[in-house]
Tab-separated table of C-alpha atoms and ligand atoms in Angstrom:
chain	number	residue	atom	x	y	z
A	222	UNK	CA	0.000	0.000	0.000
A	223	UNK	CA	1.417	3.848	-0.894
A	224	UNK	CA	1.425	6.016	1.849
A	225	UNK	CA	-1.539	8.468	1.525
A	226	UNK	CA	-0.414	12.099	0.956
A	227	UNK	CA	-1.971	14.693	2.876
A	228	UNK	CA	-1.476	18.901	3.146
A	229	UNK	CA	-3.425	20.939	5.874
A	230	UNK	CA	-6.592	22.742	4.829
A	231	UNK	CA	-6.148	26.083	4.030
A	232	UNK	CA	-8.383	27.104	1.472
A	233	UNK	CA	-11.909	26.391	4.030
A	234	UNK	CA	-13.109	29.938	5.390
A	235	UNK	CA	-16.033	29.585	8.419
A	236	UNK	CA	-18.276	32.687	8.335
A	237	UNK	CA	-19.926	33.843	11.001
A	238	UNK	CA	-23.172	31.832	11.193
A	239	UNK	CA	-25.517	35.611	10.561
A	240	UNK	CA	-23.317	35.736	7.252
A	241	UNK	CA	-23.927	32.041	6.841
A	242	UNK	CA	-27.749	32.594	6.780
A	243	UNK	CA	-27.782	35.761	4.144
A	244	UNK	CA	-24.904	33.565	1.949
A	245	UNK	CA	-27.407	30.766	1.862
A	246	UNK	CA	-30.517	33.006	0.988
A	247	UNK	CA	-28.398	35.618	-1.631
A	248	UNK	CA	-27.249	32.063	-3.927
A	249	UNK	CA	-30.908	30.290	-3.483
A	250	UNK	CA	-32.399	33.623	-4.438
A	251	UNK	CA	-30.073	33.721	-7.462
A	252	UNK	CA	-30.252	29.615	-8.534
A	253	UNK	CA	-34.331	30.951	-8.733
A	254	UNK	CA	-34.133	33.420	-11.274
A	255	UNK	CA	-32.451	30.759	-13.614
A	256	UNK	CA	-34.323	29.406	-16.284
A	257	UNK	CA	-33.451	26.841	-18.921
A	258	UNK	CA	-34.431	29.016	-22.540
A	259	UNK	CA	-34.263	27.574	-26.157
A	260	UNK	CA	-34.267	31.117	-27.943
A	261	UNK	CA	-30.647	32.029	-28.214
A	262	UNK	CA	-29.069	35.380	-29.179
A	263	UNK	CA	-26.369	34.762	-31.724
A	264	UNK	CA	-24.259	37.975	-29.715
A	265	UNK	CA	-20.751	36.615	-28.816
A	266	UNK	CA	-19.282	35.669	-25.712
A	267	UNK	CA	-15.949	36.037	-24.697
A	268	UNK	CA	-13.967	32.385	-24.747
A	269	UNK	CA	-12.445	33.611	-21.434
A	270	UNK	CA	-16.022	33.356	-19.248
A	271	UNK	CA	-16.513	29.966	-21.013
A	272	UNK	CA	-13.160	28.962	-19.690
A	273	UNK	CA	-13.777	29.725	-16.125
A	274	UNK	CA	-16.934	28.240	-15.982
A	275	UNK	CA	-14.650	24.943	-16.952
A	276	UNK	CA	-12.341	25.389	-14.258
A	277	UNK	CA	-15.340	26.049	-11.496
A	278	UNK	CA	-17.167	22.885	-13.248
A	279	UNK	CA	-13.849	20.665	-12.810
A	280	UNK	CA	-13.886	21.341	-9.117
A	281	UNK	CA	-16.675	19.006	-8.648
A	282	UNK	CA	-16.316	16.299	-6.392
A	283	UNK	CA	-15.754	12.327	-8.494
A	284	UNK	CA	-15.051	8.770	-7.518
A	285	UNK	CA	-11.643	8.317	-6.249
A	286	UNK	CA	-10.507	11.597	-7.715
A	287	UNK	CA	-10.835	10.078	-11.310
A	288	UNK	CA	-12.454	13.707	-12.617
A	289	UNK	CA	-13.848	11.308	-15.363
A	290	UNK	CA	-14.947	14.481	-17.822
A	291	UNK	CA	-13.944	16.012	-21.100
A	292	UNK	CA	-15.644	18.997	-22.707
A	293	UNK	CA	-15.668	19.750	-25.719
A	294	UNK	CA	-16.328	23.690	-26.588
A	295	UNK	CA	-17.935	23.870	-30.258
A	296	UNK	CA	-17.758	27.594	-31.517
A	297	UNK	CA	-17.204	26.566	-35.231
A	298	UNK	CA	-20.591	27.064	-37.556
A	299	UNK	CA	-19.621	24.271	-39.318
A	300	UNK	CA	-19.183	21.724	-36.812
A	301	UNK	CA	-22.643	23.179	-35.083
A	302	UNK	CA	-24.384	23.354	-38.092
A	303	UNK	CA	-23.240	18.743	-38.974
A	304	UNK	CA	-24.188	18.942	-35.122
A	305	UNK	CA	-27.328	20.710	-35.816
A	306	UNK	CA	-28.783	18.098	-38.550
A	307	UNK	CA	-27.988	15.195	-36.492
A	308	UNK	CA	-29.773	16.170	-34.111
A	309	UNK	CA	-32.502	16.990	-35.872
A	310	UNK	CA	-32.320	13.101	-37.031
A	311	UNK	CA	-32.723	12.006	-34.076
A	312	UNK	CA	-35.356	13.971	-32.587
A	313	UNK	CA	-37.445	13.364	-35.790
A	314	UNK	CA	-37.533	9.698	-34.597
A	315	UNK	CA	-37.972	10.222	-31.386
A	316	UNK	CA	-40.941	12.346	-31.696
A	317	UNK	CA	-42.832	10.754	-34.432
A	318	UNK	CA	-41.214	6.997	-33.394
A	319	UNK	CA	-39.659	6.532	-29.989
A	320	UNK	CA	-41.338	8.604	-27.690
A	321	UNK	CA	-43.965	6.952	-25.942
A	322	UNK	CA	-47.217	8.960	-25.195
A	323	UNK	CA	-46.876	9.666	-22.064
A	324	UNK	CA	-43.013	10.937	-22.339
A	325	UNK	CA	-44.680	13.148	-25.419
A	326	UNK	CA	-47.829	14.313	-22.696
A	327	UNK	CA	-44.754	15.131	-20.203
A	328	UNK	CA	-43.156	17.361	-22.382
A	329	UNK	CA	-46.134	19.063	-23.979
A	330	UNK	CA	-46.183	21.775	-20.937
A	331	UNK	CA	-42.472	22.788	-22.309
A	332	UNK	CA	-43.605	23.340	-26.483
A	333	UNK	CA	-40.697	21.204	-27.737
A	334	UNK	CA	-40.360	19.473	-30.792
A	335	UNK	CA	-37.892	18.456	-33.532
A	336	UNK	CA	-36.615	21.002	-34.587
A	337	UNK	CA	-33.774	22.894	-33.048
A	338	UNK	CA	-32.054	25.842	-34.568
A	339	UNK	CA	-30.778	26.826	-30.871
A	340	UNK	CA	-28.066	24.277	-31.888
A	341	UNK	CA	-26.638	27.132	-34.720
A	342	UNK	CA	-27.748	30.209	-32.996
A	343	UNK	CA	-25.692	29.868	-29.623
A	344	UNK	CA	-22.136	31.392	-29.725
A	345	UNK	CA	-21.357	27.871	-27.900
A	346	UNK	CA	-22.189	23.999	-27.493
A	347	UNK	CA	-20.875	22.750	-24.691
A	348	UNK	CA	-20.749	19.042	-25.393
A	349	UNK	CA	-20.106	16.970	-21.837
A	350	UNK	CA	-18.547	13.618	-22.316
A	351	UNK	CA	-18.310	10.449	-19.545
A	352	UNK	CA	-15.109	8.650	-19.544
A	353	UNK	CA	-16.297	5.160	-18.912
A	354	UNK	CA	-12.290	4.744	-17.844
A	355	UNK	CA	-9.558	6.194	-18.199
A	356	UNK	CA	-6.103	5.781	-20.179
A	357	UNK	CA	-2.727	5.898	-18.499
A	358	UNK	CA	0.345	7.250	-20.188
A	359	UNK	CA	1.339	3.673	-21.390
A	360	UNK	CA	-1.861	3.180	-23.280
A	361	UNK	CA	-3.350	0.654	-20.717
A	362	UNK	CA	-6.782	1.197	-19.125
A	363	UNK	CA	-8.031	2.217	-15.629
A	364	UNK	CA	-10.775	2.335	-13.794
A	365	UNK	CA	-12.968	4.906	-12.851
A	366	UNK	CA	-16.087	4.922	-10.068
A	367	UNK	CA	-19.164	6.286	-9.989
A	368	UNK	CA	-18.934	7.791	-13.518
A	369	UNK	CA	-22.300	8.829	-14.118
A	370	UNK	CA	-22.680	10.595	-10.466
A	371	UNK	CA	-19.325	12.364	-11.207
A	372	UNK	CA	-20.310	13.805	-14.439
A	373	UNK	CA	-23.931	15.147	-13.729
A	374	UNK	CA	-22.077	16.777	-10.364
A	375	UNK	CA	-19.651	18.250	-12.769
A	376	UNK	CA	-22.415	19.300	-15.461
A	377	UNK	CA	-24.122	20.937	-12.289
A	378	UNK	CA	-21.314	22.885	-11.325
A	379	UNK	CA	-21.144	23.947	-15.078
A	380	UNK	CA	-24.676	25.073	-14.924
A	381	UNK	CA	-24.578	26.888	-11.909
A	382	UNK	CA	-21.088	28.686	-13.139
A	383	UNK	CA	-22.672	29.580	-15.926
A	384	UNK	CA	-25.935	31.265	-14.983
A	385	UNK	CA	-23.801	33.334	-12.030
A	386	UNK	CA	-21.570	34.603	-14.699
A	387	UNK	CA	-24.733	35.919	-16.445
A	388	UNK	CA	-25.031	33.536	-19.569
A	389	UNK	CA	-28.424	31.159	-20.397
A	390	UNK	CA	-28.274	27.427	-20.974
A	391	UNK	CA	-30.311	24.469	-22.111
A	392	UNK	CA	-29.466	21.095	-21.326
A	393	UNK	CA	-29.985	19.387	-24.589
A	394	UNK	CA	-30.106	15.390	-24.621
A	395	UNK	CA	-30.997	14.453	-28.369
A	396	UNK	CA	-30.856	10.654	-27.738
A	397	UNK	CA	-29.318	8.349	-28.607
A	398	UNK	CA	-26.383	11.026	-29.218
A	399	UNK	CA	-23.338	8.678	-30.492
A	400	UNK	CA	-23.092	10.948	-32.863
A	401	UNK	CA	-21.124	13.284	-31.110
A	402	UNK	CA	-18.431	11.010	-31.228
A	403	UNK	CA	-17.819	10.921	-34.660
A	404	UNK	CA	-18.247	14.708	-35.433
A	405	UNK	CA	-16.223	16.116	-32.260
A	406	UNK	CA	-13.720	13.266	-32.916
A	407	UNK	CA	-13.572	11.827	-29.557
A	408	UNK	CA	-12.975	8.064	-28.700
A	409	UNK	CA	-15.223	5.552	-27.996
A	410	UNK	CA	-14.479	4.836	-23.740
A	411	UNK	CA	-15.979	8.733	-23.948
A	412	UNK	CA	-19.978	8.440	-23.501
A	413	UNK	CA	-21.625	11.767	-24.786
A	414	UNK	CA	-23.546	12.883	-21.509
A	415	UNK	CA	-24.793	15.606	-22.215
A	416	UNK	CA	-25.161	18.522	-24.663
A	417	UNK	CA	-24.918	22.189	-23.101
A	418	UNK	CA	-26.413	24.960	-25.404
A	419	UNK	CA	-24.653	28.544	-23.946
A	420	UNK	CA	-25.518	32.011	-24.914
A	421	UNK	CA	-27.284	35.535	-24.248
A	422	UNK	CA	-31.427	34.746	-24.064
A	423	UNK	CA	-32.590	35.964	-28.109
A	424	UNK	CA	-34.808	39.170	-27.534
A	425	UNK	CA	-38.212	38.524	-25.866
A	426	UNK	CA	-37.227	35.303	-24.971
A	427	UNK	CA	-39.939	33.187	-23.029
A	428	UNK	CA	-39.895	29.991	-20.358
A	429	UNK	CA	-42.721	28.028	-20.099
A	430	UNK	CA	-45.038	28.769	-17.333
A	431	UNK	CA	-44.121	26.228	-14.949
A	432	UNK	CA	-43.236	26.451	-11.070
A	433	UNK	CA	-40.625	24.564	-8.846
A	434	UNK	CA	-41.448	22.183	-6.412
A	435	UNK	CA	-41.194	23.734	-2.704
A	436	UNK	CA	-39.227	22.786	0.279
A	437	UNK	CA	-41.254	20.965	1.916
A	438	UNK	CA	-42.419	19.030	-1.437
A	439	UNK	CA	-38.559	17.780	-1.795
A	440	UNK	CA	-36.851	17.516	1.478
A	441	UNK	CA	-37.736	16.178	5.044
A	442	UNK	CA	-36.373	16.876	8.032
A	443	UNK	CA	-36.634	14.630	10.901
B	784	IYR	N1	-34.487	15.214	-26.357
B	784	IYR	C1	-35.765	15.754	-26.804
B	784	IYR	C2	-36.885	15.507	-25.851
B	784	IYR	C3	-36.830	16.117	-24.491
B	784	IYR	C4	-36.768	15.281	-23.396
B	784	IYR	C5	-36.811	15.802	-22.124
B	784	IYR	I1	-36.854	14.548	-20.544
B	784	IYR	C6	-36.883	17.203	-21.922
B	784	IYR	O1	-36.928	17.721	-20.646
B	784	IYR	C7	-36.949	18.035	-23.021
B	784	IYR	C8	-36.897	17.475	-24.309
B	784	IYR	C9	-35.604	17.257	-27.126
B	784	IYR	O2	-34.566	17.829	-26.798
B	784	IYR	O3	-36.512	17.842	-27.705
């Protein structure tokens, strides 16, 4: 067994439990006032916000460390536009095919359907990838735990980075979405997880009328 290596804490600050409270209230007051949108502006955003965002998303906790993400930022037209149409494929099927009714009744309170120009409009597609394990400098495999967990933490974190910075997103899971693969050029161990649409809200953008469940409705105390 390797001796574990550990360093003191030093980056943990304790507030004082009054600045605790208003902490907790200011970032719950602004996680409500975001809303997933699916109009997009096609205004620019610097690549530097985008980065940071990455680097607050990465911080997210993973099974034994393994940080088993990759994301891939698409800002080409080209490669959104191939991105885009297969898409498009896919929701085709899955709205006139796969979908059963009652998945199709769920999402009739949102207006979706198959087609989704969002996908060309953002300045960025964030597209999240799951490494079912991981590849060591020799080429040979290893394993990584509690991939699935990790990654939607990490895609959380991503979220939540974004919105404080000020930008919109829409997490878009065309499905099955294999296809990313092939156009982003990433290997097969990489699972496409997820598909994050990032921009300015288009001009009188609007959000379905829809509420959020309350405390009580989604946590007990006892
Ligand atoms: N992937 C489809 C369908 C869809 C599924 C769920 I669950 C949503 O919350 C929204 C849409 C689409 O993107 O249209």
């Amino acid at each position: 067994m390797t001796n574990p290596d550990f360093i003191s804490l030093t980056s943990y600050i304790e507030y004082p439990v009054e600045e605790m409270n208003d902490r907790a209230a200011m970032f719950a007051q602004e996680m409500q006032r975001r809303r997933t949108i699916r109009t997009f502006s096609e205004r620019s955003v610097p690549r530097e916000i985008i980065e940071q965002c990455l680097i607050a998303a990465g911080t997210a906790p993973s099974g034994a460390n393994r940080q088993p993400w990759h994301f891939v930022v698409v800002e080409d037209s080209q490669i959104k536009r191939e991105i885009r149409l297969a898409a498009e494929e896919e929701e085709r099927e899955f709205y006139t095919n796969r979908a059963p009714q009652d998945w199709l009744d769920a999402l009739a309170p949102l207006g979706t359907d198959d087609q989704k120009p969002f996908l060309e409009t953002a300045p960025y597609l964030i597209a999240i990838f799951a490494e079912k394990h991981g590849v060591l400098p020799d080429g040979s495999t290893s394993k990584n735990y509690y991939v699935q967990e990790s990654v939607g933490i990490a895609t959380g974190f991503l979220i939540a980075a974004l919105h404080h910075a000020g930008l919109a997103s829409l997490t878009h899971t065309p499905s099955p979405m294999n296809f990313l693969n092939d156009i982003l050029k990433r290997p097969q161990h990489e699972r496409p997880f997820l598909l994050l649409v990032v921009g300015y809200p288009a001009e009188n953008t609007t959000v379905p009328n829809i509420t959020r469940k309350s405390l009580q409705e989604i946590a007990t105390f006892r």
